[in-house]
Short mmCIF file of C-alpha atoms and ligand atoms in Angstrom, two decimals:
data_model
loop_
_atom_site.label_atom_id
_atom_site.label_comp_id
_atom_site.label_asym_id
_atom_site.label_seq_id
_atom_site.Cartn_x
_atom_site.Cartn_y
_atom_site.Cartn_z
CA MET A 817 -14.77 -23.54 14.42
CA LEU A 818 -13.74 -20.32 12.34
CA LEU A 819 -15.98 -20.49 9.59
CA LYS A 820 -19.41 -22.47 9.17
CA VAL A 821 -21.10 -21.87 6.33
CA ASP A 822 -24.85 -23.07 6.57
CA HIS A 823 -27.29 -23.99 3.97
CA LEU A 824 -26.75 -21.19 1.60
CA GLU A 825 -28.84 -20.64 -1.04
CA LYS A 826 -28.05 -18.23 -3.91
CA ILE A 827 -30.56 -17.21 -7.16
CA TYR A 828 -29.27 -14.36 -9.37
CA ASN A 829 -32.49 -12.18 -10.62
CA LYS A 830 -34.64 -13.74 -8.39
CA ASN A 831 -38.17 -12.69 -8.72
CA LYS A 832 -37.10 -12.02 -12.78
CA GLU A 833 -38.01 -13.60 -16.14
CA ASN A 834 -34.53 -15.58 -15.94
CA PRO A 835 -33.64 -16.62 -12.57
CA VAL A 836 -30.64 -18.36 -11.82
CA LEU A 837 -30.16 -20.95 -9.04
CA ALA A 838 -26.56 -20.88 -8.68
CA LEU A 839 -26.17 -22.00 -5.32
CA LYS A 840 -28.61 -24.87 -4.09
CA ASP A 841 -27.64 -25.70 -0.66
CA ILE A 842 -23.86 -25.26 0.55
CA SER A 843 -22.88 -26.33 4.04
CA PHE A 844 -18.85 -26.83 5.14
CA SER A 845 -17.07 -25.92 7.93
CA VAL A 846 -13.41 -24.76 7.77
CA ILE A 847 -10.97 -24.69 11.13
CA GLN A 848 -8.52 -22.00 12.25
CA GLY A 849 -5.86 -22.81 10.37
CA GLU A 850 -6.88 -24.74 7.76
CA PHE A 851 -6.19 -24.27 4.08
CA VAL A 852 -9.24 -25.25 1.90
CA ALA A 853 -9.41 -25.66 -1.88
CA ILE A 854 -12.97 -25.25 -3.72
CA MET A 855 -13.15 -27.28 -7.26
CA GLY A 856 -15.63 -27.56 -9.68
CA GLU A 857 -16.78 -27.05 -13.33
CA SER A 858 -17.06 -23.65 -14.59
CA GLY A 859 -20.72 -22.18 -13.54
CA SER A 860 -20.73 -24.56 -10.48
CA GLY A 861 -20.77 -21.64 -8.29
CA LYS A 862 -17.74 -21.27 -7.43
CA THR A 863 -16.95 -17.73 -7.81
CA THR A 864 -20.93 -16.80 -6.33
CA LEU A 865 -19.95 -18.83 -3.15
CA LEU A 866 -16.41 -16.89 -2.63
CA ASN A 867 -18.19 -13.43 -3.31
CA ILE A 868 -20.73 -14.02 -0.71
CA LEU A 869 -18.35 -15.06 1.95
CA ALA A 870 -16.11 -12.11 0.99
CA MET A 871 -19.46 -9.82 1.70
CA LEU A 872 -19.50 -8.57 -2.21
CA ASP A 873 -22.87 -10.23 -2.71
CA GLU A 874 -25.75 -11.73 -0.30
CA ALA A 875 -26.96 -15.25 -0.41
CA SER A 876 -30.83 -15.79 -1.19
CA ARG A 877 -31.19 -18.10 2.08
CA GLY A 878 -29.07 -19.70 5.03
CA ASN A 879 -26.38 -18.15 7.34
CA ILE A 880 -22.70 -17.47 7.29
CA TYR A 881 -20.96 -17.64 10.84
CA LEU A 882 -17.06 -16.59 11.42
CA GLU A 883 -16.12 -17.29 14.93
CA GLU A 884 -20.02 -17.61 15.90
CA LYS A 885 -20.35 -14.56 14.75
CA ASN A 886 -23.16 -14.33 12.18
CA ILE A 887 -22.01 -12.22 9.29
CA SER A 888 -25.16 -12.88 6.87
CA GLN A 889 -27.19 -10.55 9.45
CA LEU A 890 -24.78 -7.83 9.56
CA LYS A 891 -26.14 -4.25 8.90
CA ASP A 892 -24.33 -2.67 6.04
CA GLN A 893 -22.26 -0.36 7.63
CA GLU A 894 -21.15 -3.15 10.20
CA LYS A 895 -20.69 -5.20 7.30
CA ALA A 896 -17.85 -2.97 5.49
CA ALA A 897 -15.80 -2.18 8.95
CA PHE A 898 -16.21 -6.17 9.67
CA ARG A 899 -15.24 -7.17 5.82
CA ARG A 900 -11.89 -4.94 5.80
CA ARG A 901 -10.84 -6.12 9.25
CA GLU A 902 -11.58 -9.81 9.16
CA LEU A 903 -11.28 -10.57 5.78
CA GLY A 904 -8.55 -10.55 3.17
CA TYR A 905 -9.15 -11.32 -0.96
CA VAL A 906 -6.83 -12.23 -3.28
CA PHE A 907 -8.33 -12.29 -6.93
CA GLN A 908 -6.94 -13.62 -10.38
CA GLN A 909 -7.05 -10.03 -11.93
CA PHE A 910 -5.22 -8.84 -8.50
CA ASN A 911 -6.74 -5.31 -9.15
CA LEU A 912 -3.70 -3.17 -7.99
CA LEU A 913 -4.31 0.58 -8.22
CA ASP A 914 -1.72 1.64 -10.91
CA GLN A 915 -2.24 5.40 -9.62
CA LEU A 916 -0.73 3.99 -6.08
CA THR A 917 2.51 2.89 -5.48
CA VAL A 918 3.06 -0.67 -4.45
CA GLN A 919 3.55 0.40 -0.68
CA ASP A 920 0.03 2.33 -1.12
CA ASN A 921 -1.82 -0.40 -2.12
CA ILE A 922 -0.43 -2.82 0.31
CA LEU A 923 -1.44 0.06 3.02
CA LEU A 924 -4.77 0.99 1.63
CA PRO A 925 -6.89 -1.45 3.63
CA LEU A 926 -5.03 0.05 6.77
CA VAL A 927 -6.11 3.44 5.25
CA LEU A 928 -9.52 2.84 4.57
CA MET A 929 -9.76 1.33 8.31
CA GLY A 930 -9.07 4.66 9.28
CA VAL A 931 -5.51 3.32 10.89
CA LYS A 932 -3.38 6.13 11.57
CA ALA A 933 -0.21 6.37 9.79
CA ARG A 934 2.33 6.20 12.40
CA ASP A 935 0.81 2.65 12.69
CA PHE A 936 1.55 1.27 9.43
CA ASP A 937 5.47 0.71 9.59
CA GLN A 938 5.13 -2.89 12.15
CA PRO A 939 2.15 -4.56 9.88
CA LEU A 940 3.83 -3.29 6.65
CA GLU A 941 7.10 -4.91 7.82
CA ARG A 942 5.45 -7.93 8.84
CA VAL A 943 4.28 -8.45 5.10
CA VAL A 944 6.91 -7.19 3.17
CA GLY A 945 9.10 -9.81 5.04
CA LYS A 946 6.90 -12.48 4.48
CA LEU A 947 6.64 -12.31 0.67
CA GLY A 948 10.02 -10.83 -0.22
CA ILE A 949 8.56 -7.47 -1.90
CA GLY A 950 10.88 -4.99 -0.31
CA ASP A 951 12.52 -3.69 -3.41
CA LEU A 952 8.95 -3.24 -4.79
CA LEU A 953 7.61 -0.92 -2.47
CA LYS A 954 8.16 2.75 -4.84
CA LYS A 955 7.86 0.95 -7.97
CA TYR A 956 3.98 1.30 -9.51
CA PRO A 957 2.27 -1.55 -10.43
CA TYR A 958 2.47 -1.11 -14.18
CA GLN A 959 6.55 -1.69 -13.45
CA ILE A 960 6.28 -4.99 -11.59
CA SER A 961 5.65 -8.34 -13.29
CA GLY A 962 2.45 -10.58 -12.96
CA GLY A 963 4.12 -12.74 -10.21
CA GLN A 964 5.28 -10.09 -8.28
CA GLY A 965 1.86 -8.12 -8.77
CA GLN A 966 0.21 -11.08 -7.15
CA ARG A 967 2.54 -11.24 -4.14
CA VAL A 968 1.86 -7.74 -3.75
CA ALA A 969 -1.98 -8.60 -3.65
CA ILE A 970 -1.26 -11.06 -0.98
CA ALA A 971 0.48 -8.62 1.04
CA ARG A 972 -2.58 -5.99 0.75
CA ALA A 973 -4.56 -8.87 1.81
CA LEU A 974 -2.44 -10.03 4.83
CA ILE A 975 -2.10 -6.34 6.28
CA THR A 976 -4.65 -6.61 8.38
CA ASN A 977 -4.21 -9.73 9.81
CA PRO A 978 -7.21 -11.09 8.28
CA LYS A 979 -8.70 -14.56 10.28
CA LEU A 980 -9.60 -15.68 6.55
CA ILE A 981 -8.06 -15.17 3.35
CA LEU A 982 -10.18 -15.69 0.35
CA ALA A 983 -8.70 -16.26 -3.38
CA ASP A 984 -10.85 -17.04 -6.40
CA GLU A 985 -8.35 -17.92 -9.00
CA PRO A 986 -5.32 -16.37 -7.82
CA THR A 987 -3.01 -18.88 -10.26
CA GLY A 988 -5.52 -17.88 -13.09
CA ALA A 989 -3.37 -15.23 -14.89
CA LEU A 990 0.17 -16.84 -14.00
CA ASP A 991 2.13 -19.20 -15.76
CA SER A 992 3.38 -22.67 -14.34
CA LYS A 993 6.79 -21.34 -12.85
CA THR A 994 5.03 -17.90 -11.31
CA SER A 995 2.05 -20.12 -10.04
CA GLU A 996 4.14 -22.61 -8.40
CA ASP A 997 5.71 -19.44 -6.30
CA LEU A 998 2.81 -18.42 -5.07
CA LEU A 999 1.37 -21.33 -4.02
CA HIS A 1000 4.73 -21.58 -2.09
CA TYR A 1001 4.14 -18.50 -0.58
CA PHE A 1002 0.21 -19.28 0.20
CA SER A 1003 1.95 -22.59 1.86
CA ILE A 1004 4.30 -20.40 3.93
CA ILE A 1005 1.50 -17.78 5.19
CA ASN A 1006 -0.68 -21.06 6.04
CA ASN A 1007 2.30 -22.72 8.06
CA GLN A 1008 2.31 -19.60 9.97
CA GLY A 1009 -1.27 -20.36 10.80
CA GLN A 1010 -3.21 -18.50 8.03
CA THR A 1011 -6.35 -19.75 7.43
CA ILE A 1012 -7.00 -19.70 3.90
CA LEU A 1013 -10.02 -20.87 1.60
CA MET A 1014 -8.74 -20.90 -2.51
CA VAL A 1015 -10.90 -21.63 -5.49
CA THR A 1016 -9.17 -22.77 -8.59
CA HIS A 1017 -9.46 -24.92 -11.38
CA SER A 1018 -5.94 -26.77 -11.18
CA ALA A 1019 -5.40 -29.78 -9.47
CA LYS A 1020 -1.84 -28.92 -8.79
CA ALA A 1021 -3.05 -25.46 -7.01
CA ALA A 1022 -5.12 -27.10 -5.14
CA SER A 1023 -2.85 -29.84 -3.91
CA VAL A 1024 -1.22 -27.48 -1.83
CA ALA A 1025 -4.37 -27.51 0.69
CA SER A 1026 -5.03 -29.56 3.41
CA ARG A 1027 -8.19 -30.25 2.22
CA VAL A 1028 -10.24 -29.84 -1.43
CA LEU A 1029 -13.78 -29.59 -1.89
CA PHE A 1030 -16.00 -30.43 -4.79
CA ILE A 1031 -18.65 -28.30 -5.77
CA LYS A 1032 -21.55 -29.77 -8.21
CA ASP A 1033 -24.29 -27.96 -9.55
CA GLY A 1034 -24.42 -25.63 -6.54
CA LYS A 1035 -23.71 -28.49 -4.13
CA ILE A 1036 -21.15 -29.67 -2.16
CA PHE A 1037 -20.42 -33.06 -3.85
CA HIS A 1038 -17.47 -34.35 -2.34
CA GLN A 1039 -14.55 -33.48 -0.10
CA ILE A 1040 -11.16 -35.17 0.34
CA TYR A 1041 -8.41 -34.74 2.70
CA LYS A 1042 -4.69 -34.83 1.72
CA GLY A 1043 -3.42 -36.33 5.27
CA ASP A 1044 0.00 -37.33 4.77
CA GLU A 1045 0.40 -38.10 1.38
CA THR A 1046 2.74 -36.65 -0.95
CA ARG A 1047 1.79 -33.77 -3.21
CA SER A 1048 2.03 -35.94 -6.53
CA ALA A 1049 -0.11 -38.68 -4.81
CA PHE A 1050 -2.69 -35.96 -3.72
CA ILE A 1051 -2.97 -34.66 -7.19
CA ASN A 1052 -3.72 -37.66 -8.54
CA ARG A 1053 -6.27 -38.32 -5.97
CA ILE A 1054 -7.49 -34.75 -6.85
CA ASN A 1055 -7.83 -35.20 -10.66
CA ASN A 1056 -9.38 -38.81 -10.02
CA ALA A 1057 -12.31 -36.96 -7.63
CA MET A 1058 -12.83 -34.56 -10.36
CA ALA A 1059 -13.23 -36.69 -13.28
CA VAL A 1060 -15.81 -38.57 -10.78
CA THR A 1061 -17.43 -34.78 -10.45
CA LEU A 1062 -17.39 -33.66 -13.73
CA GLY A 1063 -18.89 -37.41 -14.89
CA GLY A 1064 -22.26 -38.69 -13.62
CA GLY A 1065 -20.66 -40.89 -11.36
CA SER A 1066 -21.01 -40.95 -7.50
CA PHE A 1067 -19.01 -41.56 -4.55
CA ASP A 1068 -21.14 -43.70 -2.66
N1 ATP B 1389 -24.48 -11.78 -11.80
C1 ATP B 1389 -24.84 -12.86 -12.20
N2 ATP B 1389 -26.27 -12.70 -12.69
C2 ATP B 1389 -26.71 -13.60 -13.40
N3 ATP B 1389 -26.34 -15.36 -13.07
C3 ATP B 1389 -24.81 -15.27 -12.42
C4 ATP B 1389 -24.26 -14.01 -12.20
N4 ATP B 1389 -23.04 -14.69 -11.70
C5 ATP B 1389 -22.88 -15.73 -12.51
N5 ATP B 1389 -24.38 -16.02 -12.58
C6 ATP B 1389 -24.31 -17.68 -13.33
O1 ATP B 1389 -24.48 -18.29 -11.64
C7 ATP B 1389 -23.85 -19.75 -11.75
C8 ATP B 1389 -22.66 -20.10 -11.37
O2 ATP B 1389 -21.66 -18.93 -11.78
P1 ATP B 1389 -20.43 -19.02 -11.28
O3 ATP B 1389 -19.44 -17.47 -11.82
O4 ATP B 1389 -20.11 -18.64 -9.19
O5 ATP B 1389 -19.25 -20.11 -11.58
P2 ATP B 1389 -17.79 -20.78 -11.18
O6 ATP B 1389 -17.63 -21.74 -10.76
O7 ATP B 1389 -16.94 -19.23 -10.58
O8 ATP B 1389 -17.47 -20.53 -12.57
P3 ATP B 1389 -15.91 -20.38 -13.37
O9 ATP B 1389 -15.21 -21.45 -12.93
O10 ATP B 1389 -15.84 -20.35 -14.77
O11 ATP B 1389 -15.54 -19.22 -12.85
C9 ATP B 1389 -23.49 -19.90 -13.54
O12 ATP B 1389 -24.51 -20.26 -14.08
C10 ATP B 1389 -23.34 -18.32 -13.94
O13 ATP B 1389 -24.01 -18.31 -15.44
MG1 MG B 1390 -15.39 -18.54 -11.20
#
C-alpha cells in the first residue's frame, strides 16, 4: 500500500464562531502505480483533502500513511523535508515563478532540497524528455502557453522522482485540446509507474484514471474502477455515478 488515509476529519475555524466541517470521515487507500481521480460537487471537500495530503494543511483528526509511515505525526521540520522529497504537486494555476526561467522553475524543488548543482542534469534530462519541453528551458513562464506551462508544472512536480503526484484541477485553466494533451502526459507517466491522485470536475479528465472516488458531504460516497472498459464507456459510467452523487440517490 502506498497511501492510506484513515478516518480523516477536517474542521475549519475549530473553536471559533463559525466552524466548518469540511471532511467528516474520509478513509481510502491507494496502491503503488494507481491513477485515482477524485470527484464531487463544489464545496464537497476535494481541495481540503488534497491540501491535507500535500501537507499544506493539517487534519483535525485521523491519520495519513505513506508507505506505512504516519506522515500526520511528523514534526514541522521533518514534514517540510518529507514533502519536498516524496510528494509532487500540480495545481490549477500552476504557480510558476515569472522571474525564473522554465529550467530554474523545474529545478527549484531540488534547490530547496539542497541538491548540488552538479546533480541537476540527470533528473532534468529525465523529466524534459518525458514531457517534450526541451526547447522551452531558457524561456520565462510569461513567454510560454498555458498548456506548455502546465507541462512545465508537471516536470517540476516530477523532478524529485516523488512517490505520489497530487493534482488539483490540473486541467481547470486549460482549453479542451490542451487538457487532452495534459491528460495524455499524465497517462504516460502513470504507465511508467507514477502514482497519481487527481481532483477534477470533469468526467473526461477522470476517465483517464484507473479508479474514481466520489466525495459527498465530506465522505467517500462511492467509487468505480475502469477495468478494461473503453474510455467513452467509462465516461458514461462516471457521469451516471456523478448524477447519483449529486442527486439524493444511493448505490445500495
Ligand atoms: N480556509 C477555509 N476556512 C473555512 N472554510 C473553508 C476553508 N477552505 C474551504 N472551506 C470550506 O470547506 C468546504 C470544502 O471546501 P473545498 O475547497 O475543499 O471544496 P472543493 O470540493 O475543493 O470545491 P471546488 O470544487 O469548488 O474546488 C466548503 O464548505 C468551503 O467553504
Ligand atoms: Mg477545490
